[in-house]
Tab-separated table of C-alpha atoms in Angstrom:
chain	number	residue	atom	x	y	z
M	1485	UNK	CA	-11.867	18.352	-15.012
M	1486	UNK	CA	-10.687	18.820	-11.665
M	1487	UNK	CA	-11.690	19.766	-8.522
M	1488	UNK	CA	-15.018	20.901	-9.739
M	1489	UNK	CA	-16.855	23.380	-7.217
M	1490	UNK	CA	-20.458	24.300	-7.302
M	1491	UNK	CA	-23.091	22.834	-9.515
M	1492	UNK	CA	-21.971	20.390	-11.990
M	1493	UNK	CA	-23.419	21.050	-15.766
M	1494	UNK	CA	-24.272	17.973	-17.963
M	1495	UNK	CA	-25.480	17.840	-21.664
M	1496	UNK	CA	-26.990	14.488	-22.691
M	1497	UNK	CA	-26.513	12.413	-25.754
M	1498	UNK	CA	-28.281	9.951	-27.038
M	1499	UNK	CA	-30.678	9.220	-30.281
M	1500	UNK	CA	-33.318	8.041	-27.937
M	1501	UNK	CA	-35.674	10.465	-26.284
M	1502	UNK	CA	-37.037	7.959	-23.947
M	1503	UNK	CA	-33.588	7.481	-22.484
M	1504	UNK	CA	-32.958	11.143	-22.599
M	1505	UNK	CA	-36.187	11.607	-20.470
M	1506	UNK	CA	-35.026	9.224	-17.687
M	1507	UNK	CA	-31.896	10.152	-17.107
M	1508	UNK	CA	-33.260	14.016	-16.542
M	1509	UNK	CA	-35.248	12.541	-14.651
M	1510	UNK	CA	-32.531	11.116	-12.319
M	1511	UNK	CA	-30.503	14.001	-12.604
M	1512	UNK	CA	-33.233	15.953	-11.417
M	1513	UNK	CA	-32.871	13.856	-8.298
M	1514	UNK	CA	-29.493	14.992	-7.715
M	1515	UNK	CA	-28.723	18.216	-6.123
M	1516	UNK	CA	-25.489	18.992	-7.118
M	1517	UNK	CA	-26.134	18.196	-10.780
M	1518	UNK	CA	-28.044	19.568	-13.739
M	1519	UNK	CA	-29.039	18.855	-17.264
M	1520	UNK	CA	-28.219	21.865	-19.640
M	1521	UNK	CA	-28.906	20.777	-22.737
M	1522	UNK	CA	-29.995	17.722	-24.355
M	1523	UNK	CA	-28.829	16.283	-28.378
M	1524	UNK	CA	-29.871	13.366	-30.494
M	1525	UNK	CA	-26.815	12.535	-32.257
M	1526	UNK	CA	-23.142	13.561	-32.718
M	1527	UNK	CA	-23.507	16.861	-34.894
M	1528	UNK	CA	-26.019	18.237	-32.502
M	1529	UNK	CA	-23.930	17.210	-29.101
M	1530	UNK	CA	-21.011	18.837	-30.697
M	1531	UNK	CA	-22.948	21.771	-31.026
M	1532	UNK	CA	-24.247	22.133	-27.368
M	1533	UNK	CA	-21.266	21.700	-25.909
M	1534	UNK	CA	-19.767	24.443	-28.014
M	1535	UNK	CA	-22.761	26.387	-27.090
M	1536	UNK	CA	-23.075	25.591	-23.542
M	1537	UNK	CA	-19.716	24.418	-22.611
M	1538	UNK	CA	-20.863	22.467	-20.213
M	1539	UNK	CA	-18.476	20.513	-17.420
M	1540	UNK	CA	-19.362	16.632	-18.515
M	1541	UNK	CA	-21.330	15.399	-22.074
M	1542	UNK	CA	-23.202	12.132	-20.855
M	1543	UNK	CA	-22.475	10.529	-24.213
M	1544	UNK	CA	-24.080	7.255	-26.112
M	1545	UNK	CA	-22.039	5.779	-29.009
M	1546	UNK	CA	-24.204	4.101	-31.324
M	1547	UNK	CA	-26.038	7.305	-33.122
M	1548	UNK	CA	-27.137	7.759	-36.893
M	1549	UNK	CA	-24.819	10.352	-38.560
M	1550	UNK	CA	-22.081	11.103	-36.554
M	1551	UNK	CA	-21.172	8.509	-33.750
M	1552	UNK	CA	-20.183	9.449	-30.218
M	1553	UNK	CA	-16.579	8.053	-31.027
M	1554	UNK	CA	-16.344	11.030	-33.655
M	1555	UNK	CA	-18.249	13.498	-31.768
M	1556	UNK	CA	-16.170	12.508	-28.093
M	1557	UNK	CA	-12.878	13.144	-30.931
M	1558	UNK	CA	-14.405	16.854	-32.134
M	1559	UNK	CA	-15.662	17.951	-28.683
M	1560	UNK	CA	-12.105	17.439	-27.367
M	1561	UNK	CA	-10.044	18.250	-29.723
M	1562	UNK	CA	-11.829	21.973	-29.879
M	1563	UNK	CA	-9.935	22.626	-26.358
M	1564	UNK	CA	-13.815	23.489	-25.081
M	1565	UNK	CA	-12.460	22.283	-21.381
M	1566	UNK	CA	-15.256	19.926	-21.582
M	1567	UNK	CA	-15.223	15.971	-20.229
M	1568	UNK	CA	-16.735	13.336	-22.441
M	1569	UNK	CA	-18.341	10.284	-20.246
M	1570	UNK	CA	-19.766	7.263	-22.389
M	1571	UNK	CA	-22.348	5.899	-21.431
M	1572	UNK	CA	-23.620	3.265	-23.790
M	1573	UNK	CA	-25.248	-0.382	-23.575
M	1574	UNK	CA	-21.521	-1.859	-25.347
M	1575	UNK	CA	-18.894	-3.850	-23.597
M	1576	UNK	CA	-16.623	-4.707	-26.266
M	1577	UNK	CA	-13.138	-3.940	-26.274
M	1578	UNK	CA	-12.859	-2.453	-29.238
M	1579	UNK	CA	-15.575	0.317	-28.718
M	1580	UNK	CA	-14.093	1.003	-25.066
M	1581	UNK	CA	-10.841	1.801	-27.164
M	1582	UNK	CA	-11.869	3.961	-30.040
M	1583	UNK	CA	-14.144	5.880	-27.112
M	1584	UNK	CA	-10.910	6.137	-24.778
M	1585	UNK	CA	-8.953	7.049	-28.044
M	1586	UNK	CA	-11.357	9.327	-28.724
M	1587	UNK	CA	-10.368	11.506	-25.152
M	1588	UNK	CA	-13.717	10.241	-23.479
M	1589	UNK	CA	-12.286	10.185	-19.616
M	1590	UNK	CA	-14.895	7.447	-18.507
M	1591	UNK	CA	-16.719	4.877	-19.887
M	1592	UNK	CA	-20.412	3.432	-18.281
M	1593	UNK	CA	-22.992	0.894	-19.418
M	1594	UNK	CA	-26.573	1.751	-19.493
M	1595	UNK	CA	-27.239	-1.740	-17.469
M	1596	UNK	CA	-24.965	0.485	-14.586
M	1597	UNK	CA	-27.256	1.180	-11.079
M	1598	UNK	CA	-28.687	4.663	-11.033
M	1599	UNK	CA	-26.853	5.406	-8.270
M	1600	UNK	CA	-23.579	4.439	-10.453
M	1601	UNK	CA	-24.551	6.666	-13.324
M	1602	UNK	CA	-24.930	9.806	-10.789
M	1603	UNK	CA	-21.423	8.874	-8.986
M	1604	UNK	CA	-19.747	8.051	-12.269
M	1605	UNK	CA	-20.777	12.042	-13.677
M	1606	UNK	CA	-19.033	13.054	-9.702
M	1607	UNK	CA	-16.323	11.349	-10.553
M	1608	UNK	CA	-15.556	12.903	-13.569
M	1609	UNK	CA	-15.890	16.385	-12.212
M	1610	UNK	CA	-13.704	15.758	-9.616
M	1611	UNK	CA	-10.648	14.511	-12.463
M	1612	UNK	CA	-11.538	10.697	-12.136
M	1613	UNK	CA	-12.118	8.438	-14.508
M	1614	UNK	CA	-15.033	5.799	-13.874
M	1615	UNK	CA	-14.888	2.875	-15.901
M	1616	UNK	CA	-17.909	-0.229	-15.897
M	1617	UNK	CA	-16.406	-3.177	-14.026
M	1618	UNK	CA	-17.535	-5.176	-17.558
M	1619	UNK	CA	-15.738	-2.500	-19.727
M	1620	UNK	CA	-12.411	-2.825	-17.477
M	1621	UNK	CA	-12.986	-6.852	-17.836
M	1622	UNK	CA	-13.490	-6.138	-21.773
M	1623	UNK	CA	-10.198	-4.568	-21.942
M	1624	UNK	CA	-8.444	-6.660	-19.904
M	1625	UNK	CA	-9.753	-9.347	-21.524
M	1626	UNK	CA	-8.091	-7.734	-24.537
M	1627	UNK	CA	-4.621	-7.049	-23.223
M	1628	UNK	CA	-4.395	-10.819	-22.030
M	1629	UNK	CA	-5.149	-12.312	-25.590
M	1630	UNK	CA	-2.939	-9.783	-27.651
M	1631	UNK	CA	0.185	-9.997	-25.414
M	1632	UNK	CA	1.940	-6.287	-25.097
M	1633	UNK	CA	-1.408	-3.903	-25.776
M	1634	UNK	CA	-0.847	-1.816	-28.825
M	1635	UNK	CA	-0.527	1.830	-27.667
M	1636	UNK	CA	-0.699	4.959	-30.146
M	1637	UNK	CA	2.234	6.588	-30.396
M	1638	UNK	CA	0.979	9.745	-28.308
M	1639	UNK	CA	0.129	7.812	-26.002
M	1640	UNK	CA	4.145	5.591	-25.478
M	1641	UNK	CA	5.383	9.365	-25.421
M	1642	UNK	CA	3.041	10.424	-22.546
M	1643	UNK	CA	3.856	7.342	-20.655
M	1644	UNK	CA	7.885	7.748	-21.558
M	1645	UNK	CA	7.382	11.482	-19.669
M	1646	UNK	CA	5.124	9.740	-16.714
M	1647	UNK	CA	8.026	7.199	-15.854
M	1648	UNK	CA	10.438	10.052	-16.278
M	1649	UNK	CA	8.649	11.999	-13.302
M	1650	UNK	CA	7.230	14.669	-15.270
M	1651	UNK	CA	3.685	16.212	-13.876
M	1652	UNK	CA	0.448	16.273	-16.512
M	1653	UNK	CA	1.694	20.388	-16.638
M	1654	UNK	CA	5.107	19.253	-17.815
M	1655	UNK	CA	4.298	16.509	-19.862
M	1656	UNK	CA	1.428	19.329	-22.192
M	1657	UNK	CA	4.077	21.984	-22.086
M	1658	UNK	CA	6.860	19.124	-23.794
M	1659	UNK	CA	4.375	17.759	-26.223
M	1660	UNK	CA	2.404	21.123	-26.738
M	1661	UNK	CA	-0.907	19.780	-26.336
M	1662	UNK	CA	-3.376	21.078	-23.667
M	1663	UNK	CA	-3.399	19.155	-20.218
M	1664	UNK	CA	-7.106	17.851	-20.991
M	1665	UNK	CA	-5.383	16.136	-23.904
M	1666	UNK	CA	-2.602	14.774	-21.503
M	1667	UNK	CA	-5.572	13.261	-19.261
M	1668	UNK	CA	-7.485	11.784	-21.898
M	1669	UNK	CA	-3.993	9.872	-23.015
M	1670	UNK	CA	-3.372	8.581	-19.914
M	1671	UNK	CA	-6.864	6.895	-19.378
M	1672	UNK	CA	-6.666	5.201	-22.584
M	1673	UNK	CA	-2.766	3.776	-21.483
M	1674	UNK	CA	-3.981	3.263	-18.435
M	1675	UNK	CA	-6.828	1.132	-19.418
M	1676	UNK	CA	-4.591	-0.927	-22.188
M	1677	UNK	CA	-1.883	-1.709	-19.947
M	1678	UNK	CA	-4.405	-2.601	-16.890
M	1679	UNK	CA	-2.331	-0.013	-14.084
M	1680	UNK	CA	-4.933	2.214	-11.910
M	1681	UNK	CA	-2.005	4.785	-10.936
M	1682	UNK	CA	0.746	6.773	-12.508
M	1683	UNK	CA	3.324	4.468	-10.249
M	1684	UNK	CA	2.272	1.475	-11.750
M	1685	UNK	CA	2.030	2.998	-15.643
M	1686	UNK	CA	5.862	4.524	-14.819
M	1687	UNK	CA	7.381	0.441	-13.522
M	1688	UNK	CA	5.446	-0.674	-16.754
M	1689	UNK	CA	6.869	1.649	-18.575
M	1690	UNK	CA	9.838	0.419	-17.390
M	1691	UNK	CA	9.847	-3.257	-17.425
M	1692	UNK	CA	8.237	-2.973	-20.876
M	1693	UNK	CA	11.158	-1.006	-22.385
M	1694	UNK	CA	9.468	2.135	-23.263
């Protein structure tokens, strides 16, 4: 989501009602941000945010019954204009991937400052993508033992379009997917291939033959 005016709407996820309870809690702290709805697992978070549509789902991964990996995947693949931020206590690579995979458009660790956790749900309003400084070390740690990351295939067209010049609005209308969809693809390349902006993803395109 981008540009986000007013007050930003968050469900939380996560199988723990003590950590539910304390992050309302610091929500409540924040002005400009408010807790509409609360779930215990996957099924239940993919039903509040078809319910509530709210603007970011505060999501953990590790849940019994449906995982947030599979939940993050239903949530956005039901167009619901909804953004997916994990926020979990793991740091491994492959996790980080199947989330970003997934169309999650941030990933934070539950070690993360308060403060971080507050600015990381901002940042995803405004069309960032926050990522833990461990998680980006995870996945760069990653890319540096497996040579050439592995992309999905969605994901080497997306990039093709980026370092052909194409905008997010050009690159959904081409591949007919919504430009939520073209987002979530680029965070995930963007992650793998360790570039921070769409100049650097378009010269590694490049340089990589793509």
């Amino acid at each position: 989501m981008s540009s986000h005016s007013g007050t930003i709407r968050v469900v939380l996820v996560d199988d723990h009602a003590v950590i539910r309870a304390g992050l309302a809690q610091l929500i409540a702290t924040a002005e400009d941000i408010e807790v509409v709805g609360q779930a215990g697992d996957g099924a239940e978070a993919v039903e509040q945010a078809r319910a509530l549509t709210p603007d970011v789902v505060l999501m953990d991964l590790q849940m019994p019954g449906v995982d947030g990996v599979s939940a993050t995947r239903e949530i956005v693949s039901a167009g619901l204009g909804v953004d997916v931020l994990v926020l979990t206590s793991y740091s491994d690579n492959e996790r980080i991937l199947d989330a970003l995979d997934a169309g999650a458009v941030g990933y934070l660790l539950k070690d993360a400052d308060p403060d971080d956790v507050l600015s990381g749900v901002r940042a995803v309003a405004r069309g960032e993508s926050p990522i833990h400084p461990k998680a980006a070390r995870a996945l760069l740690g990653a890319r540096s033992a497996g040579g050439r990351p592995q992309l999905t295939a969605r994901e080497v067209e997306v990039l093709q379009l980026v370092r052909d010049g194409l905008a997010n609005k050009q690159i959904a209308r081409q591949l007919e997917i919504s430009e939520r969809t073209v987002k979530a693809h680029l965070t995930s390349a963007f992650s793998r291939i360790g570039v921070s902006d769409r100049t650097q993803a378009a010269l590694w395109a490049q340089r990589n033959g793509l």
